[in-house]
Amino acid sequence: MFLAEEVGKFVELIAAKYPEAAVHRFQEPAHPAAGEFAVTVKQETRRSETRSHTLVERQYAMVCYAEDAETAILTMELLSRCIMNEGVDGKGVSSGPIRAESVSIDAPEKMDGGLQRCIGTVLVRARESVTFENYEKIGKVETRMTTI
């Protein structure tokens, strides 16, 4: 699955849980408001797992903005439960090849202007097939036998 599709799945999950909330993709807002969210990419690592597969590990930051620290961290806890227990699509089924390995929540931090910001880091692992050159298959095979 592509990175943009995975970010879209997390945005859909947040929108399903908090329909009135604004969710920002790929970057945090310059002037956030309470009740807003952001989904950003922290890191992507690709490793050769076998000759035919590549292991892709991605870390996403899900950021919640709230008026107080308790609301921020409880909101992140609810989202982490949804990701780990209900699947990324929020409907009780894991959506395709996405599999969240872990979710870690940082302590809320106070921002300028009094808002609290809480970040949850989601680790997702996926395997991708390595592309090989296609060769033309043997079309016809004949055998000739000579008896002596």
Backbone as JSON Lines, residues from 0, in Angstrom:
{"i":0,"aa":"M","n":[0.85,-1.17,0.0],"ca":[0.0,0.0,0.0],"c":[0.9,1.24,0.0]}
{"i":1,"aa":"F","n":[0.47,2.25,-0.72],"ca":[1.25,3.47,-0.81],"c":[1.1,4.3,0.46]}
{"i":2,"aa":"L","n":[2.09,5.13,0.69],"ca":[2.13,5.97,1.87],"c":[0.9,6.88,1.95]}
{"i":3,"aa":"A","n":[0.53,7.48,0.84],"ca":[-0.64,8.38,0.84],"c":[-1.93,7.63,1.18]}
{"i":4,"aa":"E","n":[-2.03,6.37,0.75],"ca":[-3.22,5.57,1.08],"c":[-3.27,5.26,2.57]}
{"i":5,"aa":"E","n":[-2.11,4.96,3.16],"ca":[-2.09,4.69,4.6],"c":[-2.46,5.92,5.4]}
{"i":6,"aa":"V","n":[-1.93,7.07,5.02],"ca":[-2.31,8.31,5.7],"c":[-3.81,8.54,5.55]}
{"i":7,"aa":"G","n":[-4.35,8.27,4.38],"ca":[-5.79,8.4,4.15],"c":[-6.6,7.5,5.06]}
{"i":8,"aa":"K","n":[-6.12,6.27,5.31],"ca":[-6.82,5.35,6.21],"c":[-6.86,5.9,7.64]}
{"i":9,"aa":"F","n":[-5.75,6.47,8.09],"ca":[-5.72,7.05,9.44],"c":[-6.64,8.27,9.52]}
{"i":10,"aa":"V","n":[-6.67,9.07,8.46],"ca":[-7.56,10.23,8.43],"c":[-9.01,9.77,8.49]}
{"i":11,"aa":"E","n":[-9.35,8.7,7.74],"ca":[-10.71,8.15,7.77],"c":[-11.08,7.66,9.16]}
{"i":12,"aa":"L","n":[-10.15,7.02,9.84],"ca":[-10.4,6.54,11.19],"c":[-10.73,7.69,12.13]}
{"i":13,"aa":"I","n":[-9.93,8.75,12.07],"ca":[-10.17,9.91,12.94],"c":[-11.49,10.56,12.58]}
{"i":14,"aa":"A","n":[-11.77,10.69,11.29],"ca":[-13.02,11.31,10.86],"c":[-14.24,10.49,11.29]}
{"i":15,"aa":"A","n":[-14.08,9.16,11.33],"ca":[-15.19,8.31,11.78],"c":[-15.45,8.48,13.27]}
{"i":16,"aa":"K","n":[-14.38,8.62,14.06],"ca":[-14.53,8.77,15.51],"c":[-14.91,10.19,15.91]}
{"i":17,"aa":"Y","n":[-14.41,11.17,15.17],"ca":[-14.65,12.58,15.49],"c":[-15.08,13.3,14.21]}
{"i":18,"aa":"P","n":[-16.35,13.15,13.8],"ca":[-16.8,13.73,12.53],"c":[-16.72,15.25,12.46]}
{"i":19,"aa":"E","n":[-16.79,15.93,13.59],"ca":[-16.76,17.39,13.57],"c":[-15.34,17.95,13.55]}
{"i":20,"aa":"A","n":[-14.33,17.1,13.7],"ca":[-12.95,17.56,13.81],"c":[-12.31,17.76,12.44]}
{"i":21,"aa":"A","n":[-11.45,18.76,12.36],"ca":[-10.64,18.98,11.16],"c":[-9.4,18.1,11.28]}
{"i":22,"aa":"V","n":[-9.06,17.41,10.21],"ca":[-7.89,16.53,10.21],"c":[-6.96,16.99,9.1]}
{"i":23,"aa":"H","n":[-5.72,17.31,9.47],"ca":[-4.72,17.78,8.53],"c":[-3.83,16.62,8.11]}
{"i":24,"aa":"R","n":[-3.53,16.55,6.81],"ca":[-2.71,15.47,6.27],"c":[-1.31,15.97,5.97]}
{"i":25,"aa":"F","n":[-0.32,15.18,6.37],"ca":[1.11,15.35,6.05],"c":[1.81,16.51,6.75]}
{"i":26,"aa":"Q","n":[1.08,17.45,7.35],"ca":[1.74,18.51,8.1],"c":[0.8,19.06,9.16]}
{"i":27,"aa":"E","n":[1.41,19.58,10.21],"ca":[0.62,20.16,11.29],"c":[0.19,21.57,10.89]}
{"i":28,"aa":"P","n":[-0.96,22.01,11.36],"ca":[-1.42,23.36,11.01],"c":[-0.56,24.42,11.68]}
{"i":29,"aa":"A","n":[-0.46,25.56,11.04],"ca":[0.32,26.67,11.59],"c":[-0.32,27.22,12.86]}
{"i":30,"aa":"H","n":[-1.64,27.3,12.86],"ca":[-2.38,27.82,14.01],"c":[-3.48,26.81,14.37]}
{"i":31,"aa":"P","n":[-3.14,25.77,15.12],"ca":[-4.14,24.74,15.44],"c":[-5.18,25.25,16.43]}
{"i":32,"aa":"A","n":[-6.32,24.59,16.41],"ca":[-7.41,24.87,17.34],"c":[-7.73,23.59,18.11]}
{"i":33,"aa":"A","n":[-8.36,23.73,19.24],"ca":[-8.75,22.57,20.03],"c":[-9.7,21.69,19.22]}
{"i":34,"aa":"G","n":[-9.49,20.4,19.3],"ca":[-10.33,19.46,18.57],"c":[-9.82,19.12,17.19]}
{"i":35,"aa":"E","n":[-8.71,19.68,16.78],"ca":[-8.13,19.36,15.48],"c":[-7.11,18.22,15.62]}
{"i":36,"aa":"F","n":[-6.85,17.57,14.49],"ca":[-5.89,16.48,14.44],"c":[-4.97,16.69,13.24]}
{"i":37,"aa":"A","n":[-3.82,16.03,13.29],"ca":[-2.9,16.01,12.16],"c":[-2.29,14.61,12.07]}
{"i":38,"aa":"V","n":[-2.11,14.13,10.84],"ca":[-1.45,12.85,10.6],"c":[-0.24,13.15,9.73]}
{"i":39,"aa":"T","n":[0.96,12.88,10.26],"ca":[2.19,13.15,9.54],"c":[3.06,11.9,9.48]}
{"i":40,"aa":"V","n":[3.98,11.89,8.57],"ca":[4.92,10.78,8.43],"c":[6.18,11.13,9.2]}
{"i":41,"aa":"K","n":[6.58,10.25,10.11],"ca":[7.81,10.48,10.87],"c":[9.01,9.85,10.18]}
{"i":42,"aa":"Q","n":[8.83,8.6,9.72],"ca":[9.97,7.89,9.15],"c":[9.5,6.72,8.31]}
{"i":43,"aa":"E","n":[10.24,6.43,7.25],"ca":[10.01,5.22,6.47],"c":[11.35,4.52,6.3]}
{"i":44,"aa":"T","n":[11.36,3.22,6.57],"ca":[12.56,2.4,6.42],"c":[12.23,1.22,5.53]}
{"i":45,"aa":"R","n":[13.08,0.97,4.54],"ca":[12.92,-0.19,3.66],"c":[14.13,-1.09,3.83]}
{"i":46,"aa":"R","n":[13.84,-2.39,4.01],"ca":[14.89,-3.38,4.18],"c":[14.62,-4.57,3.28]}
{"i":47,"aa":"S","n":[15.7,-5.14,2.78],"ca":[15.56,-6.37,2.0],"c":[15.34,-7.51,2.97]}
{"i":48,"aa":"E","n":[14.19,-8.15,2.85],"ca":[13.86,-9.26,3.76],"c":[14.26,-10.6,3.14]}
{"i":49,"aa":"T","n":[13.86,-10.79,1.91],"ca":[14.26,-11.96,1.14],"c":[14.57,-11.46,-0.26]}
{"i":50,"aa":"R","n":[14.97,-12.37,-1.14],"ca":[15.27,-11.96,-2.51],"c":[14.01,-11.5,-3.24]}
{"i":51,"aa":"S","n":[12.86,-11.92,-2.76],"ca":[11.62,-11.59,-3.46],"c":[10.75,-10.57,-2.72]}
{"i":52,"aa":"H","n":[11.13,-10.17,-1.49],"ca":[10.3,-9.24,-0.72],"c":[11.13,-8.16,-0.03]}
{"i":53,"aa":"T","n":[10.53,-7.0,0.09],"ca":[11.11,-5.88,0.83],"c":[10.21,-5.6,2.02]}
{"i":54,"aa":"L","n":[10.81,-5.42,3.2],"ca":[10.05,-5.06,4.39],"c":[10.02,-3.54,4.51]}
{"i":55,"aa":"V","n":[8.81,-2.98,4.59],"ca":[8.63,-1.54,4.71],"c":[8.09,-1.25,6.1]}
{"i":56,"aa":"E","n":[8.81,-0.43,6.85],"ca":[8.37,0.01,8.18],"c":[8.15,1.51,8.13]}
{"i":57,"aa":"R","n":[6.95,1.91,8.52],"ca":[6.62,3.34,8.54],"c":[6.15,3.74,9.92]}
{"i":58,"aa":"Q","n":[6.57,4.93,10.33],"ca":[6.1,5.51,11.58],"c":[5.29,6.76,11.24]}
{"i":59,"aa":"Y","n":[4.09,6.79,11.77],"ca":[3.2,7.94,11.56],"c":[2.97,8.62,12.9]}
{"i":60,"aa":"A","n":[2.9,9.95,12.88],"ca":[2.55,10.72,14.07],"c":[1.11,11.17,13.93]}
{"i":61,"aa":"M","n":[0.3,10.79,14.9],"ca":[-1.08,11.26,14.96],"c":[-1.11,12.29,16.09]}
{"i":62,"aa":"V","n":[-1.4,13.53,15.73],"ca":[-1.33,14.63,16.68],"c":[-2.74,15.09,17.03]}
{"i":63,"aa":"C","n":[-2.99,15.24,18.31],"ca":[-4.29,15.72,18.8],"c":[-4.07,17.03,19.55]}
{"i":64,"aa":"Y","n":[-4.91,18.02,19.26],"ca":[-4.85,19.31,19.94],"c":[-6.09,19.43,20.82]}
{"i":65,"aa":"A","n":[-5.88,19.83,22.08],"ca":[-7.0,19.94,23.02],"c":[-6.76,21.1,23.98]}
{"i":66,"aa":"E","n":[-7.84,21.47,24.68],"ca":[-7.76,22.56,25.65],"c":[-6.95,22.17,26.89]}
{"i":67,"aa":"D","n":[-7.06,20.89,27.3],"ca":[-6.33,20.46,28.5],"c":[-5.62,19.13,28.23]}
{"i":68,"aa":"A","n":[-4.67,18.81,29.08],"ca":[-3.83,17.61,28.9],"c":[-4.64,16.32,29.01]}
{"i":69,"aa":"E","n":[-5.61,16.3,29.91],"ca":[-6.41,15.08,30.1],"c":[-7.21,14.75,28.85]}
{"i":70,"aa":"T","n":[-7.83,15.73,28.26],"ca":[-8.6,15.49,27.03],"c":[-7.69,15.01,25.91]}
{"i":71,"aa":"A","n":[-6.53,15.6,25.79],"ca":[-5.59,15.23,24.72],"c":[-5.13,13.78,24.86]}
{"i":72,"aa":"I","n":[-4.75,13.39,26.05],"ca":[-4.21,12.03,26.21],"c":[-5.32,10.98,26.17]}
{"i":73,"aa":"L","n":[-6.51,11.3,26.67],"ca":[-7.63,10.34,26.58],"c":[-8.08,10.15,25.14]}
{"i":74,"aa":"T","n":[-8.04,11.21,24.36],"ca":[-8.36,11.11,22.94],"c":[-7.37,10.22,22.22]}
{"i":75,"aa":"M","n":[-6.09,10.39,22.51],"ca":[-5.06,9.55,21.88],"c":[-5.19,8.09,22.33]}
{"i":76,"aa":"E","n":[-5.58,7.88,23.58],"ca":[-5.77,6.51,24.04],"c":[-6.92,5.84,23.28]}
{"i":77,"aa":"L","n":[-8.01,6.56,23.06],"ca":[-9.13,6.01,22.3],"c":[-8.71,5.67,20.87]}
{"i":78,"aa":"L","n":[-7.96,6.57,20.24],"ca":[-7.49,6.3,18.87],"c":[-6.55,5.1,18.83]}
{"i":79,"aa":"S","n":[-5.69,4.97,19.83],"ca":[-4.76,3.82,19.84],"c":[-5.52,2.51,20.01]}
{"i":80,"aa":"R","n":[-6.56,2.52,20.82],"ca":[-7.39,1.31,20.96],"c":[-8.08,0.96,19.64]}
{"i":81,"aa":"C","n":[-8.58,1.97,18.95],"ca":[-9.23,1.73,17.66],"c":[-8.25,1.13,16.66]}
{"i":82,"aa":"I","n":[-7.06,1.67,16.59],"ca":[-6.07,1.19,15.63],"c":[-5.67,-0.25,15.94]}
{"i":83,"aa":"M","n":[-5.4,-0.54,17.2],"ca":[-4.89,-1.87,17.56],"c":[-5.99,-2.93,17.65]}
{"i":84,"aa":"N","n":[-7.19,-2.56,18.09],"ca":[-8.23,-3.55,18.34],"c":[-9.3,-3.64,17.26]}
{"i":85,"aa":"E","n":[-9.55,-2.54,16.57],"ca":[-10.62,-2.53,15.58],"c":[-10.11,-2.55,14.16]}
{"i":86,"aa":"G","n":[-8.84,-2.31,13.95],"ca":[-8.31,-2.22,12.59],"c":[-8.24,-0.79,12.15]}
{"i":87,"aa":"V","n":[-7.44,-0.54,11.15],"ca":[-7.19,0.82,10.72],"c":[-8.41,1.48,10.11]}
{"i":88,"aa":"D","n":[-9.32,0.7,9.51],"ca":[-10.49,1.32,8.9],"c":[-11.6,1.62,9.89]}
{"i":89,"aa":"G","n":[-11.45,1.23,11.15],"ca":[-12.41,1.57,12.18],"c":[-13.7,0.77,12.13]}
{"i":90,"aa":"K","n":[-13.77,-0.28,11.31],"ca":[-15.0,-1.07,11.18],"c":[-14.84,-2.47,11.74]}
{"i":91,"aa":"G","n":[-13.8,-2.69,12.52],"ca":[-13.61,-4.0,13.12],"c":[-12.84,-4.96,12.26]}
{"i":92,"aa":"V","n":[-12.41,-4.53,11.08],"ca":[-11.66,-5.39,10.18],"c":[-10.4,-4.68,9.75]}
{"i":93,"aa":"S","n":[-9.29,-5.39,9.8],"ca":[-8.04,-4.8,9.33],"c":[-8.14,-4.55,7.85]}
{"i":94,"aa":"S","n":[-7.76,-3.37,7.43],"ca":[-7.94,-3.0,6.03],"c":[-6.73,-3.42,5.2]}
{"i":95,"aa":"G","n":[-6.87,-4.51,4.5],"ca":[-5.83,-4.96,3.58],"c":[-4.52,-5.27,4.26]}
{"i":96,"aa":"P","n":[-3.42,-4.91,3.61],"ca":[-2.12,-5.28,4.14],"c":[-1.63,-4.42,5.3]}
{"i":97,"aa":"I","n":[-2.37,-3.37,5.68],"ca":[-1.93,-2.54,6.81],"c":[-2.07,-3.32,8.1]}
{"i":98,"aa":"R","n":[-1.02,-3.32,8.87],"ca":[-1.06,-3.96,10.18],"c":[-0.24,-3.1,11.12]}
{"i":99,"aa":"A","n":[-0.91,-2.46,12.05],"ca":[-0.21,-1.63,13.04],"c":[0.47,-2.55,14.04]}
{"i":100,"aa":"E","n":[1.77,-2.43,14.14],"ca":[2.54,-3.25,15.08],"c":[2.45,-2.69,16.5]}
{"i":101,"aa":"S","n":[2.47,-1.37,16.61],"ca":[2.42,-0.76,17.93],"c":[1.96,0.69,17.83]}
{"i":102,"aa":"V","n":[1.48,1.19,18.96],"ca":[1.13,2.6,19.1],"c":[1.73,3.07,20.41]}
{"i":103,"aa":"S","n":[2.49,4.15,20.36],"ca":[3.04,4.72,21.59],"c":[2.55,6.17,21.7]}
{"i":104,"aa":"I","n":[2.2,6.56,22.92],"ca":[1.65,7.89,23.16],"c":[2.64,8.67,24.02]}
{"i":105,"aa":"D","n":[2.99,9.88,23.56],"ca":[3.85,10.76,24.32],"c":[3.01,11.58,25.3]}
{"i":106,"aa":"A","n":[3.66,12.1,26.32],"ca":[2.98,12.96,27.28],"c":[2.55,14.25,26.58]}
{"i":107,"aa":"P","n":[1.39,14.79,26.93],"ca":[0.95,16.05,26.33],"c":[1.93,17.17,26.66]}
{"i":108,"aa":"E","n":[2.07,18.08,25.71],"ca":[2.94,19.23,25.94],"c":[2.17,20.51,25.66]}
{"i":109,"aa":"K","n":[2.47,21.52,26.43],"ca":[1.76,22.79,26.3],"c":[2.39,23.61,25.18]}
{"i":110,"aa":"M","n":[1.54,24.13,24.32],"ca":[2.01,24.95,23.21],"c":[1.8,26.43,23.53]}
{"i":111,"aa":"D","n":[2.39,27.27,22.69],"ca":[2.13,28.7,22.82],"c":[0.65,28.94,22.58]}
{"i":112,"aa":"G","n":[0.03,29.73,23.41],"ca":[-1.4,29.99,23.28],"c":[-2.23,29.13,24.21]}
{"i":113,"aa":"G","n":[-1.59,28.21,24.94],"ca":[-2.31,27.44,25.94],"c":[-2.84,26.1,25.51]}
{"i":114,"aa":"L","n":[-2.83,25.77,24.24],"ca":[-3.31,24.46,23.79],"c":[-2.36,23.35,24.22]}
{"i":115,"aa":"Q","n":[-2.92,22.17,24.37],"ca":[-2.13,20.97,24.66],"c":[-2.02,20.15,23.39]}
{"i":116,"aa":"R","n":[-0.85,19.61,23.16],"ca":[-0.6,18.78,21.97],"c":[-0.12,17.42,22.44]}
{"i":117,"aa":"C","n":[-0.78,16.36,21.97],"ca":[-0.4,15.0,22.33],"c":[-0.14,14.23,21.04]}
{"i":118,"aa":"I","n":[0.99,13.53,21.0],"ca":[1.4,12.81,19.8],"c":[1.37,11.31,20.07]}
{"i":119,"aa":"G","n":[0.74,10.59,19.17],"ca":[0.76,9.13,19.19],"c":[1.53,8.65,17.97]}
{"i":120,"aa":"T","n":[2.52,7.78,18.18],"ca":[3.32,7.26,17.08],"c":[2.85,5.85,16.75]}
{"i":121,"aa":"V","n":[2.5,5.64,15.48],"ca":[1.99,4.35,15.01],"c":[3.05,3.71,14.13]}
{"i":122,"aa":"L","n":[3.43,2.47,14.45],"ca":[4.38,1.71,13.64],"c":[3.6,0.74,12.77]}
{"i":123,"aa":"V","n":[3.8,0.82,11.46],"ca":[3.12,-0.04,10.5],"c":[4.18,-0.78,9.7]}
{"i":124,"aa":"R","n":[3.97,-2.08,9.53],"ca":[4.88,-2.9,8.73],"c":[4.1,-3.51,7.57]}
{"i":125,"aa":"A","n":[4.77,-3.58,6.42],"ca":[4.18,-4.21,5.24],"c":[5.29,-4.84,4.42]}
{"i":126,"aa":"R","n":[4.93,-5.81,3.61],"ca":[5.87,-6.45,2.72],"c":[5.48,-6.16,1.29]}
{"i":127,"aa":"E","n":[6.49,-5.82,0.49],"ca":[6.26,-5.55,-0.92],"c":[7.06,-6.54,-1.75]}
{"i":128,"aa":"S","n":[6.49,-6.96,-2.86],"ca":[7.18,-7.86,-3.77],"c":[8.23,-7.1,-4.57]}
{"i":129,"aa":"V","n":[9.35,-7.74,-4.77],"ca":[10.41,-7.18,-5.6],"c":[10.05,-7.45,-7.05]}
{"i":130,"aa":"T","n":[10.23,-6.46,-7.9],"ca":[9.92,-6.61,-9.32],"c":[11.08,-7.3,-10.03]}
{"i":131,"aa":"F","n":[10.76,-8.35,-10.75],"ca":[11.75,-9.08,-11.53],"c":[11.46,-8.89,-13.01]}
{"i":132,"aa":"E","n":[12.49,-9.04,-13.81],"ca":[12.33,-8.95,-15.26],"c":[11.57,-10.18,-15.75]}
{"i":133,"aa":"N","n":[10.6,-9.96,-16.6],"ca":[9.83,-11.07,-17.16],"c":[10.54,-11.59,-18.41]}
{"i":134,"aa":"Y","n":[10.64,-12.88,-18.5],"ca":[11.24,-13.51,-19.67],"c":[10.16,-14.24,-20.46]}
{"i":135,"aa":"E","n":[10.38,-14.33,-21.75],"ca":[9.43,-15.05,-22.6],"c":[9.51,-16.53,-22.27]}
{"i":136,"aa":"K","n":[8.35,-17.13,-22.12],"ca":[8.3,-18.55,-21.79],"c":[8.59,-19.39,-23.02]}
{"i":137,"aa":"I","n":[9.03,-20.59,-22.78],"ca":[9.3,-21.52,-23.87],"c":[7.97,-21.85,-24.53]}
{"i":138,"aa":"G","n":[7.89,-21.63,-25.84],"ca":[6.63,-21.82,-26.54],"c":[6.36,-23.27,-26.92]}
{"i":139,"aa":"K","n":[7.37,-23.95,-27.43],"ca":[7.15,-25.31,-27.92],"c":[8.4,-26.12,-27.65]}
{"i":140,"aa":"V","n":[8.21,-27.3,-27.15],"ca":[9.33,-28.2,-26.87],"c":[9.13,-29.47,-27.68]}
{"i":141,"aa":"E","n":[10.16,-29.87,-28.41],"ca":[10.11,-31.11,-29.18],"c":[11.25,-32.01,-28.72]}
{"i":142,"aa":"T","n":[11.0,-33.29,-28.81],"ca":[12.07,-34.25,-28.52],"c":[12.29,-35.12,-29.75]}
{"i":143,"aa":"R","n":[13.54,-35.42,-30.01],"ca":[13.89,-36.32,-31.1],"c":[14.67,-37.47,-30.52]}
{"i":144,"aa":"M","n":[14.26,-38.63,-30.88],"ca":[14.96,-39.83,-30.37],"c":[15.48,-40.62,-31.57]}
{"i":145,"aa":"T","n":[16.7,-41.01,-31.45],"ca":[17.31,-41.82,-32.48],"c":[17.65,-43.18,-31.88]}
{"i":146,"aa":"T","n":[17.23,-44.2,-32.53],"ca":[17.56,-45.56,-32.04],"c":[18.7,-46.12,-32.86]}
{"i":147,"aa":"I","n":[19.58,-46.77,-32.2],"ca":[20.73,-47.36,-32.86],"c":[20.61,-48.86,-32.92]}
